[in-house]
C-alpha atoms as a printed R data frame, in Angstrom:
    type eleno elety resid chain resno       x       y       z
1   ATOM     1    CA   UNK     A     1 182.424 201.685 262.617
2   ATOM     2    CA   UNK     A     2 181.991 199.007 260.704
3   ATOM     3    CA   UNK     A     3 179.588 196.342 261.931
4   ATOM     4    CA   UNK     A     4 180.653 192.896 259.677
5   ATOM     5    CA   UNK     A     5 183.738 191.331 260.539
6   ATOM     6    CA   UNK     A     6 184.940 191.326 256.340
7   ATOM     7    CA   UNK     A     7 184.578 195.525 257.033
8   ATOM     8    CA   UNK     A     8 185.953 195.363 260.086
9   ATOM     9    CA   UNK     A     9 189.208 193.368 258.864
10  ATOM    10    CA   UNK     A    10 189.563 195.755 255.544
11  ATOM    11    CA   UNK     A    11 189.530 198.666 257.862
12  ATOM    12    CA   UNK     A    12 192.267 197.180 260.177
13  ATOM    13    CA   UNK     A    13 194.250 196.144 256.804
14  ATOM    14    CA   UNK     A    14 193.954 199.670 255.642
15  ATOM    15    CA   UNK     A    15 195.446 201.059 258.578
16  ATOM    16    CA   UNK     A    16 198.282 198.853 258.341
17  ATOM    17    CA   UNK     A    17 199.223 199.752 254.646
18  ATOM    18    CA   UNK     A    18 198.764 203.667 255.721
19  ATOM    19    CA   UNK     A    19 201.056 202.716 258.901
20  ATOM    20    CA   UNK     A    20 203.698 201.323 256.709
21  ATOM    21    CA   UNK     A    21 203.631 204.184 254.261
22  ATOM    22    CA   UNK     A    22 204.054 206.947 257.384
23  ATOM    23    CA   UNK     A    23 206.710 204.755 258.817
24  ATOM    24    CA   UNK     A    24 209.266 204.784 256.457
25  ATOM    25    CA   UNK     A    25 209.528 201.350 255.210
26  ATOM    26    CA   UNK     A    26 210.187 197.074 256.342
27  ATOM    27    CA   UNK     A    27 214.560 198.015 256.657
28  ATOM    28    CA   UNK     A    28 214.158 200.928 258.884
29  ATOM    29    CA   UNK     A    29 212.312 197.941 261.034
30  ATOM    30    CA   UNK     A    30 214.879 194.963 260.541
31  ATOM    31    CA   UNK     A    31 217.859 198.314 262.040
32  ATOM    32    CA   UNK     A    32 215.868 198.887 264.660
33  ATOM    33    CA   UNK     A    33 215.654 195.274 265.962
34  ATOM    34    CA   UNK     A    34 219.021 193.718 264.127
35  ATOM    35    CA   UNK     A    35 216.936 191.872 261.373
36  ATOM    36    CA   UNK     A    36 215.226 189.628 264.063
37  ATOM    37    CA   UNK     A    37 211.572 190.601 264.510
38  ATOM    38    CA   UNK     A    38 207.975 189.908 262.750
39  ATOM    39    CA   UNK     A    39 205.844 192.577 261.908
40  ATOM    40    CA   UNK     A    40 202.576 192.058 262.118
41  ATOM    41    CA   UNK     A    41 201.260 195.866 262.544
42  ATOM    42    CA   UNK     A    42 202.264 197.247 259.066
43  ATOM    43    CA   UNK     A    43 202.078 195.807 255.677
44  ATOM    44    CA   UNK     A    44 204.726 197.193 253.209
45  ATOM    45    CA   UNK     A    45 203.195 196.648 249.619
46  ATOM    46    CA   UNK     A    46 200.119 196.903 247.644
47  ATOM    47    CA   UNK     A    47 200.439 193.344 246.769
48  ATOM    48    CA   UNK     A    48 200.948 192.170 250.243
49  ATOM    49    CA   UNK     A    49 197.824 194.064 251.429
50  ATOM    50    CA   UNK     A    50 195.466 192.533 248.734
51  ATOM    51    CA   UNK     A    51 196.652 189.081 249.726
52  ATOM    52    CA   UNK     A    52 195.924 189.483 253.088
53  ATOM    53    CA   UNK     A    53 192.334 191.011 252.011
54  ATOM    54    CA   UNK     A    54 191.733 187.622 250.216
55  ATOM    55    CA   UNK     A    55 192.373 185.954 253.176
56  ATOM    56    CA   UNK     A    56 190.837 187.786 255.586
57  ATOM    57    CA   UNK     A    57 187.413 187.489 253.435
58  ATOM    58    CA   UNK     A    58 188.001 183.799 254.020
59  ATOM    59    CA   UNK     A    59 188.764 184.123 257.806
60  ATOM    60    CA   UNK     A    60 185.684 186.209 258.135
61  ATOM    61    CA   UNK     A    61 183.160 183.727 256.164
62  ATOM    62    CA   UNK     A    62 184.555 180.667 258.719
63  ATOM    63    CA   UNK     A    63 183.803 183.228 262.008
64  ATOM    64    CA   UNK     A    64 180.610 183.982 260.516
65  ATOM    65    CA   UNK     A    65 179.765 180.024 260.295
66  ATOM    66    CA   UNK     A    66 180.753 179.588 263.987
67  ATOM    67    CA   UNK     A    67 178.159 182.068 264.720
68  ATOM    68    CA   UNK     A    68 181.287 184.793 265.854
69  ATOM    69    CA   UNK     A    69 180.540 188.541 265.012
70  ATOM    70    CA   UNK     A    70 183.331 190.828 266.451
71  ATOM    71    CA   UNK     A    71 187.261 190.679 267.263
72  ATOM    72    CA   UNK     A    72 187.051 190.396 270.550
73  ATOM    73    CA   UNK     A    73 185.239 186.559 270.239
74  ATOM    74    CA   UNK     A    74 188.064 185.654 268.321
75  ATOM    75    CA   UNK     A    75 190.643 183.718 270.673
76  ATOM    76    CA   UNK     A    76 193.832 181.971 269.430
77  ATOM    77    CA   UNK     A    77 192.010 179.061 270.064
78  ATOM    78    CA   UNK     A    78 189.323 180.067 266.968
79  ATOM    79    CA   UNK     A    79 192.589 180.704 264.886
80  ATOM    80    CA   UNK     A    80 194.134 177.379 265.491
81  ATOM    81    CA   UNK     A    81 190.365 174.955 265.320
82  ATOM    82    CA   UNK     A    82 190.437 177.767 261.890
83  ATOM    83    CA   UNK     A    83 193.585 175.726 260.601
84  ATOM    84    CA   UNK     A    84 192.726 172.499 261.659
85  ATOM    85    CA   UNK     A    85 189.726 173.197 259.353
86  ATOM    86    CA   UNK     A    86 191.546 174.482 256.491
87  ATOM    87    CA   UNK     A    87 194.051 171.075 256.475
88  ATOM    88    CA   UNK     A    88 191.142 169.158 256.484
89  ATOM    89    CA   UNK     A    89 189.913 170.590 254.153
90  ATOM    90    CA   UNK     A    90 193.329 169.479 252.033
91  ATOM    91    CA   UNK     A    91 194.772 173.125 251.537
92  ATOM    92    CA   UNK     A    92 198.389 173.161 251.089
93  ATOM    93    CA   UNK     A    93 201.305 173.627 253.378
94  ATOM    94    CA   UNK     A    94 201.721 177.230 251.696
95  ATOM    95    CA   UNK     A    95 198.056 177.965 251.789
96  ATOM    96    CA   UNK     A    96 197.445 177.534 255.329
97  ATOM    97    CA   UNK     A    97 200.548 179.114 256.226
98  ATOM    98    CA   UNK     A    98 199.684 182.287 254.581
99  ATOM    99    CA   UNK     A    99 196.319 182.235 256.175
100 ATOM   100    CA   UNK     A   100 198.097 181.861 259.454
101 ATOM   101    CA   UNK     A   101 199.879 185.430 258.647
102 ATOM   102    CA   UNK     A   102 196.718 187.328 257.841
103 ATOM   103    CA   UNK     A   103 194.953 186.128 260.933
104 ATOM   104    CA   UNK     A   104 198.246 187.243 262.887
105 ATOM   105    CA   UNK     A   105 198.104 190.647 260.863
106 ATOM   106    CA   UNK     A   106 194.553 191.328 262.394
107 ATOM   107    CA   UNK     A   107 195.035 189.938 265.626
108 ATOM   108    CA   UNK     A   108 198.310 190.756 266.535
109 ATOM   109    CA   UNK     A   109 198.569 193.746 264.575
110 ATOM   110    CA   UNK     A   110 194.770 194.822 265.815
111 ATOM   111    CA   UNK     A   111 196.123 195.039 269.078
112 ATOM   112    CA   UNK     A   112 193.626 191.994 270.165
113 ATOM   113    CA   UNK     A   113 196.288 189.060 270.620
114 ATOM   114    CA   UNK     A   114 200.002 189.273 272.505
115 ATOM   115    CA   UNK     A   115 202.713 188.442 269.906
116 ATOM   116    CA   UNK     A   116 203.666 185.426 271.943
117 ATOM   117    CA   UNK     A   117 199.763 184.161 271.140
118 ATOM   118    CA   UNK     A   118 200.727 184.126 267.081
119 ATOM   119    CA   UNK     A   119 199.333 181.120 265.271
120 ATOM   120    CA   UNK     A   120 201.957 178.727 263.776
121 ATOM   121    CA   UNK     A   121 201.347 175.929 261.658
122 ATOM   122    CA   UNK     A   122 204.417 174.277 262.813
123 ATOM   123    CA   UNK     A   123 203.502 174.146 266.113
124 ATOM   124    CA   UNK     A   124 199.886 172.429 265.255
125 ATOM   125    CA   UNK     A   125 200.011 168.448 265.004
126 ATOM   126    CA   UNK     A   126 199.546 167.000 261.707
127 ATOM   127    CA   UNK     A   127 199.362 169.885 259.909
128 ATOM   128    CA   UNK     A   128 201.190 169.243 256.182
129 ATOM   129    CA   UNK     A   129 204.319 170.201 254.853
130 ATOM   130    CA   UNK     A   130 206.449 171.816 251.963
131 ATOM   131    CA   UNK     A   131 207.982 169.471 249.969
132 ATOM   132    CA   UNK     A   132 211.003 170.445 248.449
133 ATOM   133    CA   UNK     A   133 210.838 167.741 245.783
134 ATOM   134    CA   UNK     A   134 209.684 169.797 242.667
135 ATOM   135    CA   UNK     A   135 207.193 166.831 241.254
136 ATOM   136    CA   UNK     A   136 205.506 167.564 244.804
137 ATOM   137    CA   UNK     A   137 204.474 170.546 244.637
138 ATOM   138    CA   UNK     A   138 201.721 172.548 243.148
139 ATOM   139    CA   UNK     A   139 202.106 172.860 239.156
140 ATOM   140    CA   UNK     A   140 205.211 172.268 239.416
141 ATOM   141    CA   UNK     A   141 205.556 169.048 238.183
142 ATOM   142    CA   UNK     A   142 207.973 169.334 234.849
143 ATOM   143    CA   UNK     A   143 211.338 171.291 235.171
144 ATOM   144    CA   UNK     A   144 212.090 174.065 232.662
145 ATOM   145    CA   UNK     A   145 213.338 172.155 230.062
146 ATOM   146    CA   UNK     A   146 210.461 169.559 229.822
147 ATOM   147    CA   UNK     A   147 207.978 172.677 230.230
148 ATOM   148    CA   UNK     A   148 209.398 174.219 227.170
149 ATOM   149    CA   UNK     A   149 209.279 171.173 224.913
150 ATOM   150    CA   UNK     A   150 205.563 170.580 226.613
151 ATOM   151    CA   UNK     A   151 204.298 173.959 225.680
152 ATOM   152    CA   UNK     A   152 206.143 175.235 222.353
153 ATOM   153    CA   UNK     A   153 203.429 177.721 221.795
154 ATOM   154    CA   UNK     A   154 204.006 179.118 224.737
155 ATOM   155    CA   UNK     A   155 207.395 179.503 225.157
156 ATOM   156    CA   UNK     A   156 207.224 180.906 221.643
157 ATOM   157    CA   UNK     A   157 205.083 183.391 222.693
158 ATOM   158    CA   UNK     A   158 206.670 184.960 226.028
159 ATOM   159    CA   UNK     A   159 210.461 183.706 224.808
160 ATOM   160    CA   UNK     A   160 211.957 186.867 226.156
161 ATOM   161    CA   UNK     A   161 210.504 186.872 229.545
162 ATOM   162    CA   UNK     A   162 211.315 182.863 229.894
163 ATOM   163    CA   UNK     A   163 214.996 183.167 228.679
164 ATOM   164    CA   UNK     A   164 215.454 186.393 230.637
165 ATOM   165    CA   UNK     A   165 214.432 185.000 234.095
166 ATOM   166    CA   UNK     A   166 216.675 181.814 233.350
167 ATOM   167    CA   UNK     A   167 219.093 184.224 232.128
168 ATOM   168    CA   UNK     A   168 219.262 186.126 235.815
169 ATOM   169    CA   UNK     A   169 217.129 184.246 237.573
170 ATOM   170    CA   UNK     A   170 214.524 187.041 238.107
171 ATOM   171    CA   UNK     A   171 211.628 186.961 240.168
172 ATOM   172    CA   UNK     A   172 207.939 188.243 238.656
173 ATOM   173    CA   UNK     A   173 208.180 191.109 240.028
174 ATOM   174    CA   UNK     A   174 211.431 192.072 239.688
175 ATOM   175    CA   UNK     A   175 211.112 190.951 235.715
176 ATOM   176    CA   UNK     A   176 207.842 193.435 235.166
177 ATOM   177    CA   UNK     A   177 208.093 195.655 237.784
178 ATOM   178    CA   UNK     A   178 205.828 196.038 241.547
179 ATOM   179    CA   UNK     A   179 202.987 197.960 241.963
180 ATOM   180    CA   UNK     A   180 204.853 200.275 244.684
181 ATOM   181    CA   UNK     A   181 206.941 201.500 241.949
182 ATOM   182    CA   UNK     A   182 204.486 201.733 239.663
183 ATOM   183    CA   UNK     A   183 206.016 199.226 238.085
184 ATOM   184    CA   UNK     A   184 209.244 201.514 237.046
185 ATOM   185    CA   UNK     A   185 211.241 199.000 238.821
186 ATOM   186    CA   UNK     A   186 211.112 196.081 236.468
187 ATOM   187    CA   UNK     A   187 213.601 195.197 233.859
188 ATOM   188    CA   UNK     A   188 214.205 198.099 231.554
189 ATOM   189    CA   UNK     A   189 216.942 200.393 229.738
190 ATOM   190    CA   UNK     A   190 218.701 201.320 233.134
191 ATOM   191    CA   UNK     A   191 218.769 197.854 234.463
192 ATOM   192    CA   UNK     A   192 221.998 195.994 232.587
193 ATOM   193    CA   UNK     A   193 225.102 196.770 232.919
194 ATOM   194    CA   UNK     A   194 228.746 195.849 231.849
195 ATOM   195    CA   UNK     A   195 231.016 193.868 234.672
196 ATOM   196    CA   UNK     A   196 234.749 194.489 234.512
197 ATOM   197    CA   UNK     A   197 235.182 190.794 233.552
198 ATOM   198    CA   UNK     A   198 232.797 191.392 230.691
199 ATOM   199    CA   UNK     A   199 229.660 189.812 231.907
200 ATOM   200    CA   UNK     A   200 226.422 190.951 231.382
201 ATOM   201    CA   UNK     A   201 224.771 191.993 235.099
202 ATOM   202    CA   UNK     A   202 220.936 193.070 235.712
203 ATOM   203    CA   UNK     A   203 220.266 195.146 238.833
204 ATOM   204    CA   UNK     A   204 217.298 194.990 240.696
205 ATOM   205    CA   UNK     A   205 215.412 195.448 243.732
206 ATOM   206    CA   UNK     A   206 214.137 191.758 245.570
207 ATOM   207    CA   UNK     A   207 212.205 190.546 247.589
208 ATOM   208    CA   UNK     A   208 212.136 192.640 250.922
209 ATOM   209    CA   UNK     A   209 213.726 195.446 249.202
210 ATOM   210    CA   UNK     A   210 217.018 193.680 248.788
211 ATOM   211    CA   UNK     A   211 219.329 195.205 246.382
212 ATOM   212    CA   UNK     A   212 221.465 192.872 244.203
213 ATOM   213    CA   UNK     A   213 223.646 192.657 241.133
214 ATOM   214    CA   UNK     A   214 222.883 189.775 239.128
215 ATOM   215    CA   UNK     A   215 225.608 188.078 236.619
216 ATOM   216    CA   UNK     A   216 224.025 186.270 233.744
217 ATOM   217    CA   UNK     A   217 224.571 182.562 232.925
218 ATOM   218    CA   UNK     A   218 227.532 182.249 230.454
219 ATOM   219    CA   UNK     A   219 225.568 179.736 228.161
220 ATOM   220    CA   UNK     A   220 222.845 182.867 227.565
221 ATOM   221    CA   UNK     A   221 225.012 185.771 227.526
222 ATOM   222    CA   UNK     A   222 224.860 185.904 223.799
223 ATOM   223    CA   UNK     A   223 220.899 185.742 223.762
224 ATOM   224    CA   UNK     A   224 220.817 188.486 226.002
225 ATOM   225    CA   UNK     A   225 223.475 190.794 223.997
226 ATOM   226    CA   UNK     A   226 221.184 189.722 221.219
227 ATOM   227    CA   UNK     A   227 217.780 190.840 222.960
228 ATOM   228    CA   UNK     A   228 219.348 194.201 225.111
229 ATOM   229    CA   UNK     A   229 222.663 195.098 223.492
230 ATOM   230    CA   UNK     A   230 221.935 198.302 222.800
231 ATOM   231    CA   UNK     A   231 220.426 199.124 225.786
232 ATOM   232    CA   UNK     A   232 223.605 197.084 228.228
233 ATOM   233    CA   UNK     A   233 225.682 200.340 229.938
234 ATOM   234    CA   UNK     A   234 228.807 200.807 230.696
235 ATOM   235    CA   UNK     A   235 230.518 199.413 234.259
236 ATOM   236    CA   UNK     A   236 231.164 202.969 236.002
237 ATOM   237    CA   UNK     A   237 227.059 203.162 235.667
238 ATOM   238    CA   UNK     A   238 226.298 200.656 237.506
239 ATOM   239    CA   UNK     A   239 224.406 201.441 240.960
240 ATOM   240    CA   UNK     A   240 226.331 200.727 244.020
241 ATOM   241    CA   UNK     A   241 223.275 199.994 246.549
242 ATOM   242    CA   UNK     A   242 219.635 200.983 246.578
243 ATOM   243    CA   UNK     A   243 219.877 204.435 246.855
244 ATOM   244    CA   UNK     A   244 221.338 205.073 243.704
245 ATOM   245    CA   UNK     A   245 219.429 202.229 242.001
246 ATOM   246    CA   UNK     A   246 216.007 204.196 243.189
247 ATOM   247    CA   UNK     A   247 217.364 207.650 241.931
248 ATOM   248    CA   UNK     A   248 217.999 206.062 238.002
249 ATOM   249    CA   UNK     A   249 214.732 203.866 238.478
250 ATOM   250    CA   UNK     A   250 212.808 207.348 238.109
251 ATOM   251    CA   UNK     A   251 213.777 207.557 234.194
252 ATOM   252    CA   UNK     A   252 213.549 203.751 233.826
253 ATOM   253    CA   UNK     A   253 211.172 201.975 231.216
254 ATOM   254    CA   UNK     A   254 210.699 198.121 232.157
255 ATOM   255    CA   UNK     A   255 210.821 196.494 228.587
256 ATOM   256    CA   UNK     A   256 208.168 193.730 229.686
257 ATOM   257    CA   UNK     A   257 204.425 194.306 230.992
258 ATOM   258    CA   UNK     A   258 202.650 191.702 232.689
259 ATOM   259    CA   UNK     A   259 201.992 188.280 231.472
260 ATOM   260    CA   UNK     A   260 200.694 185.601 232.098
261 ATOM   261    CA   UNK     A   261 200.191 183.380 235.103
262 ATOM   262    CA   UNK     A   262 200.332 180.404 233.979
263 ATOM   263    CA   UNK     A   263 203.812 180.915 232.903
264 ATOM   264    CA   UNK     A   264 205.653 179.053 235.949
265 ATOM   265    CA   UNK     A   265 208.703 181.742 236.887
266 ATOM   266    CA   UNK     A   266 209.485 179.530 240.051
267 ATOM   267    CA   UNK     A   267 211.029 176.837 237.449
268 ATOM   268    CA   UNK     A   268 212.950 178.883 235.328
269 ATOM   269    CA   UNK     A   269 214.653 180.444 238.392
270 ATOM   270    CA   UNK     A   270 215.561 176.915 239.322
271 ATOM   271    CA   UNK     A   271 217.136 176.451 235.484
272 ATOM   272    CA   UNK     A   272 218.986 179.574 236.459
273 ATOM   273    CA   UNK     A   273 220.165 178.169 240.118
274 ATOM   274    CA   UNK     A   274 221.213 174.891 238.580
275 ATOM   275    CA   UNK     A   275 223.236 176.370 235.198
276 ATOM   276    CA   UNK     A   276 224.957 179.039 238.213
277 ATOM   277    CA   UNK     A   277 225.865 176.252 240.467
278 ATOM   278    CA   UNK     A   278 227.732 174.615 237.399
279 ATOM   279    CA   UNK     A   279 229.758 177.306 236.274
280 ATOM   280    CA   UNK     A   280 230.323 178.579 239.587
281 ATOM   281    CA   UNK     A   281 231.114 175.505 240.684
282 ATOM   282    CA   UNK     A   282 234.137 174.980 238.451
283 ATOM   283    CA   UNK     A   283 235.789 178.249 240.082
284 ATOM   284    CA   UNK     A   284 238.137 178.327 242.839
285 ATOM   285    CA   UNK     A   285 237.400 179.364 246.330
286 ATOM   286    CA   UNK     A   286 239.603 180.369 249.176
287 ATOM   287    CA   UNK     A   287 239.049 181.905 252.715
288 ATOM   288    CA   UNK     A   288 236.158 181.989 255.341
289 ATOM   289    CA   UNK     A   289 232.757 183.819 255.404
290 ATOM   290    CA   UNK     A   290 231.641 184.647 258.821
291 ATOM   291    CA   UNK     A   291 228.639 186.132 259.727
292 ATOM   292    CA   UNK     A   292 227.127 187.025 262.839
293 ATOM   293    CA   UNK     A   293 223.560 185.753 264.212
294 ATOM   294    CA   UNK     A   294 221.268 186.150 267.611
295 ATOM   295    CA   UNK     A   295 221.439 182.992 269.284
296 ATOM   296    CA   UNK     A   296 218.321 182.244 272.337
297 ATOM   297    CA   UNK     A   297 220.060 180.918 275.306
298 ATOM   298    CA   UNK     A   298 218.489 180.731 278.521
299 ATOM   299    CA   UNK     A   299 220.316 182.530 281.725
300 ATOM   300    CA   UNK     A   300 220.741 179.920 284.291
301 ATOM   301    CA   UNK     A   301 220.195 182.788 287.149
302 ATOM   302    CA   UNK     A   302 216.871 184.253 286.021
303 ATOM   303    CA   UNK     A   303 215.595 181.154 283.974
304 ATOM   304    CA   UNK     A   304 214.369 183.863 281.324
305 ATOM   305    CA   UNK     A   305 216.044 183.784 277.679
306 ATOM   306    CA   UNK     A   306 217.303 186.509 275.528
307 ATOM   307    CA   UNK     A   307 219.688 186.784 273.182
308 ATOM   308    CA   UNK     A   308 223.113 187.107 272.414
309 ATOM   309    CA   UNK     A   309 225.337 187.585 269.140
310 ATOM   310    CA   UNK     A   310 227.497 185.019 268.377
311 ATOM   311    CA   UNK     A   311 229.402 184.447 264.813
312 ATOM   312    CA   UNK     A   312 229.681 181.263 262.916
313 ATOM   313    CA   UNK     A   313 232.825 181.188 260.276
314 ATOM   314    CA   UNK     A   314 232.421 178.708 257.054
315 ATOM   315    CA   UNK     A   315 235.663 177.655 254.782
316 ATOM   316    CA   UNK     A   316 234.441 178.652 251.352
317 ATOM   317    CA   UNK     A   317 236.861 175.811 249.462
318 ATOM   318    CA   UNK     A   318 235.183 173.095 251.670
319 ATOM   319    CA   UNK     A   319 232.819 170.768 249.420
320 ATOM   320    CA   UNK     A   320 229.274 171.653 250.487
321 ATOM   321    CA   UNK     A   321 226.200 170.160 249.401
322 ATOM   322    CA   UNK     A   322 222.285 171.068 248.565
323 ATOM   323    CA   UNK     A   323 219.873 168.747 247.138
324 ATOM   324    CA   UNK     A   324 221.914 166.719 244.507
325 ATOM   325    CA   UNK     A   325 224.454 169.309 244.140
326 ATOM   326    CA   UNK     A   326 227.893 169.248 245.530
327 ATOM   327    CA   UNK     A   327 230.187 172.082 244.941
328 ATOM   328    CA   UNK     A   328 232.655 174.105 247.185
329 ATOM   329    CA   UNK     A   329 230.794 176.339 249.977
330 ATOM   330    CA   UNK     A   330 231.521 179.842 248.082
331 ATOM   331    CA   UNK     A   331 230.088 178.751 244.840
332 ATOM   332    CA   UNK     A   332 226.705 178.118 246.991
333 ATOM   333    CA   UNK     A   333 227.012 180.968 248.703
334 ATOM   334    CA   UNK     A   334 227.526 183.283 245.246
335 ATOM   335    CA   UNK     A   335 224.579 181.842 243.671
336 ATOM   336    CA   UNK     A   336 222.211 182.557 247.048
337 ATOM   337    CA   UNK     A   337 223.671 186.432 246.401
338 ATOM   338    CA   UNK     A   338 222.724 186.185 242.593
339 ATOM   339    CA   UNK     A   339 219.174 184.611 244.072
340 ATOM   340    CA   UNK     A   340 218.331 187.368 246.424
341 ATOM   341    CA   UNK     A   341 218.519 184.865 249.290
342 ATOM   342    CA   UNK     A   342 221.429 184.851 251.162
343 ATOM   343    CA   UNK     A   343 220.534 182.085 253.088
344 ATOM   344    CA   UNK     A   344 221.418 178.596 251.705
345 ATOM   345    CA   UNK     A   345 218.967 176.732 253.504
346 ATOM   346    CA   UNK     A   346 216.432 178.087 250.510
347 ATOM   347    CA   UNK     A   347 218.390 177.012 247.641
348 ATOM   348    CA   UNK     A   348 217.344 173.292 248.455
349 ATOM   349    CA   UNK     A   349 213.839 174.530 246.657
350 ATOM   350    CA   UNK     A   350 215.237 175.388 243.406
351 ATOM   351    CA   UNK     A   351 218.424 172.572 243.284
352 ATOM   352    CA   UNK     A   352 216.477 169.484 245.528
353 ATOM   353    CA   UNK     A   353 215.570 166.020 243.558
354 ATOM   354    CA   UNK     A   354 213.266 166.046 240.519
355 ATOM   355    CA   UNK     A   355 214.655 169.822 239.888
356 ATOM   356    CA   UNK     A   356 217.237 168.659 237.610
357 ATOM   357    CA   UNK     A   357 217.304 170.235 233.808
C-alpha cells in the first residue's frame, strides 16, 4: 500500500478508470438511474483521469501542509477550509469547481465520504462565479472575428481547423479526435455527409458520448466543399446513431492532428452558435416540444422527498430569448442539437453580451 497521500490518490484514480472500463461505459449509468445521478466512483476517459491526477497532486500538497497523512483525516470539513483556500488564493470559478470534483472522486468514490457529504462550491459563501460575459472570462477576451484580424499569422497557419470548428461548431476533441478512440474519432473521410436538402453535415461523437449530426453554416458551405469535397458522402451513408457511427469510425482517418492550445476553440464555437441562430432564426417554426424531467417534491406524510416525472411542453413559434438574441423557441432549440447541448440554459455562454461577431 502506498504510504503518501499523492500514491494513495493515483491508486484510487486508477481503480476508477479500470472500474469504468469493466463497467461498460457513463450511458449504461445515466439508463440505469434516468439520466439523474453523479458518478463519482468511475471515471470514463483518459483525459478525465489525468485531470483529476493534476488535481489530486494539488489536493495532496495542501493535506500535506495541514500536517494530514491518510484518507481517513480528511473530513468534508478539510475539503471545504481546502476551497476557501483556493478562492483566496484568486483561482477561478472553473478552477475551484473542478477541484471540488476530484476531491469528490476520492472521497466519495473511495468509499470515505456519503454522497450527501459532496463538496459544492455553490453551497460555500463567497465563493466566485462564471461569468457568462465573454470579456470576463479567462482568454477570452476578443470574439472570433477580432481574434482573427489580431493574430493573422495564426489563423493563417491552422485556417482549416479555425474555419472548420466555425463551420460545425466542433469541439477539440471532436475536431482531432479523443484519446479513447485513439483518436480515430476526430474529423476524417467518414465524417461528412450529404443532407437531402443539400447541406453539408459532420457526424460526431460529443461530449458524454452524445451522438449528433451537425449542419454546416450556409455562409461556409462553399469553403468546406472546397477543403473536403471529395471526401463529403452520399445521404443513405450517413450513420443513424452511435452504433453505426462507432462501426465506420474503425476505417476512419481524422484529417487534423493536434494543435495548438493557444488556439481558443471555445470562440469559434460561439461564431458558429451566433451565424446558426441567424439563419435558423429566419425559418419557420410550428408545434410544441415536450420533454419529460424528475422533479424533487417533498411528501407531506413522510416529510422525506423523492421524485416524480413530470413533463413541461414549449411552443416552438413563440419568440424566445438568450443573451442578446431573440428568435422563435425551435430555432434555439435546433442550434443546442447542432451544439451537443440540448439544454438551452448553456447557449447563454456562447450567444451572452460581448460574444457578438
Amino acid at each position: 500500500m502506498p504510504k503518501n497521500l499523492k500514491n494513495r490518490f493515483r491508486t484510487e484514480l486508477i481503480r476508477q478508470r479500470r472500474n469504468a472500463r469493466q463497467f461498460g461505459g457513463r450511458d449504461k449509468l445515466k439508463k440505469l438511474h434516468e439520466g439523474k445521478y453523479t458518478d463519482y466512483s468511475h471515471i470514463y476517459s483518459d483525459r478525465s483521469y489525468q485531470a483529476h491526477l493534476g488535481r489530486s497532486r494539488k489536493f495532496a500538497d495542501y493535506c500535506k501542509n495541514q500536517g494530514i497523512k491518510t484518507f481517513e483525516e480528511i473530513t468534508p470539513e478539510v475539503g471545504k477550509n481546502y476551497l476557501i483556500y483556493e478562492r483566496n488564493q484568486g483561482l477561478s470559478a472553473s478552477t475551484i469547481a473542478s477541484d471540488a470534483l476530484a476531491v469528490n472522486h476520492l472521497m466519495i468514490g473511495g468509499g470515505y465520504w456519503k454522497n450527501s457529504q459532496r463538496l459544492m462550491k455553490s453551497k460555500i459563501t463567497g465563493m466566485p462565479r462564471r461569468s457568462t460575459k465573454i470579456f470576463q472570462q479567462r482568454e477570452k477576451s476578443l470574439n472570433s472575428t477580432e481574434w482573427r484580424e489580431r493574430y493573422p499569422s495564426y489563423y493563417q497557419k491552422y485556417q482549416g481547423q479555425i474555419d472548420t470548428i466555425r463551420a460545425f461548431g466542433l469541439r477539440r476533441r471532436e475536431l482531432v479526435g479523443g484519446s479513447s478512440y485513439h483518436g480515430k474519432d476526430g474529423l476524417g473521410n467518414n465524417s461528412l455527409y450529404w443532407s437531402k436538402s443539400g447541406r453539408i453535415m459532420a457526424v460526431t461523437l460529443g461530449k458524454g458520448g452524445k451522438f449528433r449530426q451537425i449542419e454546416c453554416r450556409l455562409d461556409l458551405q462553399p469553403k468546406m466543399q472546397k477543403l473536403y469535397g471529395e471526401y463529403i458522402r452520399p445521404t443513405n451513408e450517413m450513420p443513424r446513431n452511435k452504433a453505426e457511427y462507432m462501426r465506420i469510425m474503425r476505417t476512419n482517418k481524422p484529417f487534423y492532428g493536434g494543435y495548438s492550445h493557444s488556439i481558443p476553440s471555445h470562440i469559434f464555437r460561439a461564431d458558429y452558435a451566433q451565424f446558426k441562430l441567424r439563419e435558423l432564426a429566419s425559418k419557420s417554426f410550428s408545434g410544441s416540444r415536450v420533454y419529460s424531467y424528475s422533479k424533487r417534491i417533498k411528501s407531506p406524510q413522510s416529510g422525506k422527498y423523492h421524485y416524480v416525472r413530470t413533463v413541461k411542453y414549449h411552443n416552438l413559434s413563440k419568440q424566445y430569448q438568450i443573451g442578446i438574441y431573440k428568435a422563435p423557441y425551435g430555432a434555439f432549440y435546433k442550434l443546442s442539437e447542432y451544439m451537443g447541448h440540448n439544454r438551452l440554459d448553456v447557449l447563454q455562454s456562447y450567444l451572452g453580451e460581448g460574444r457578438e461577431n
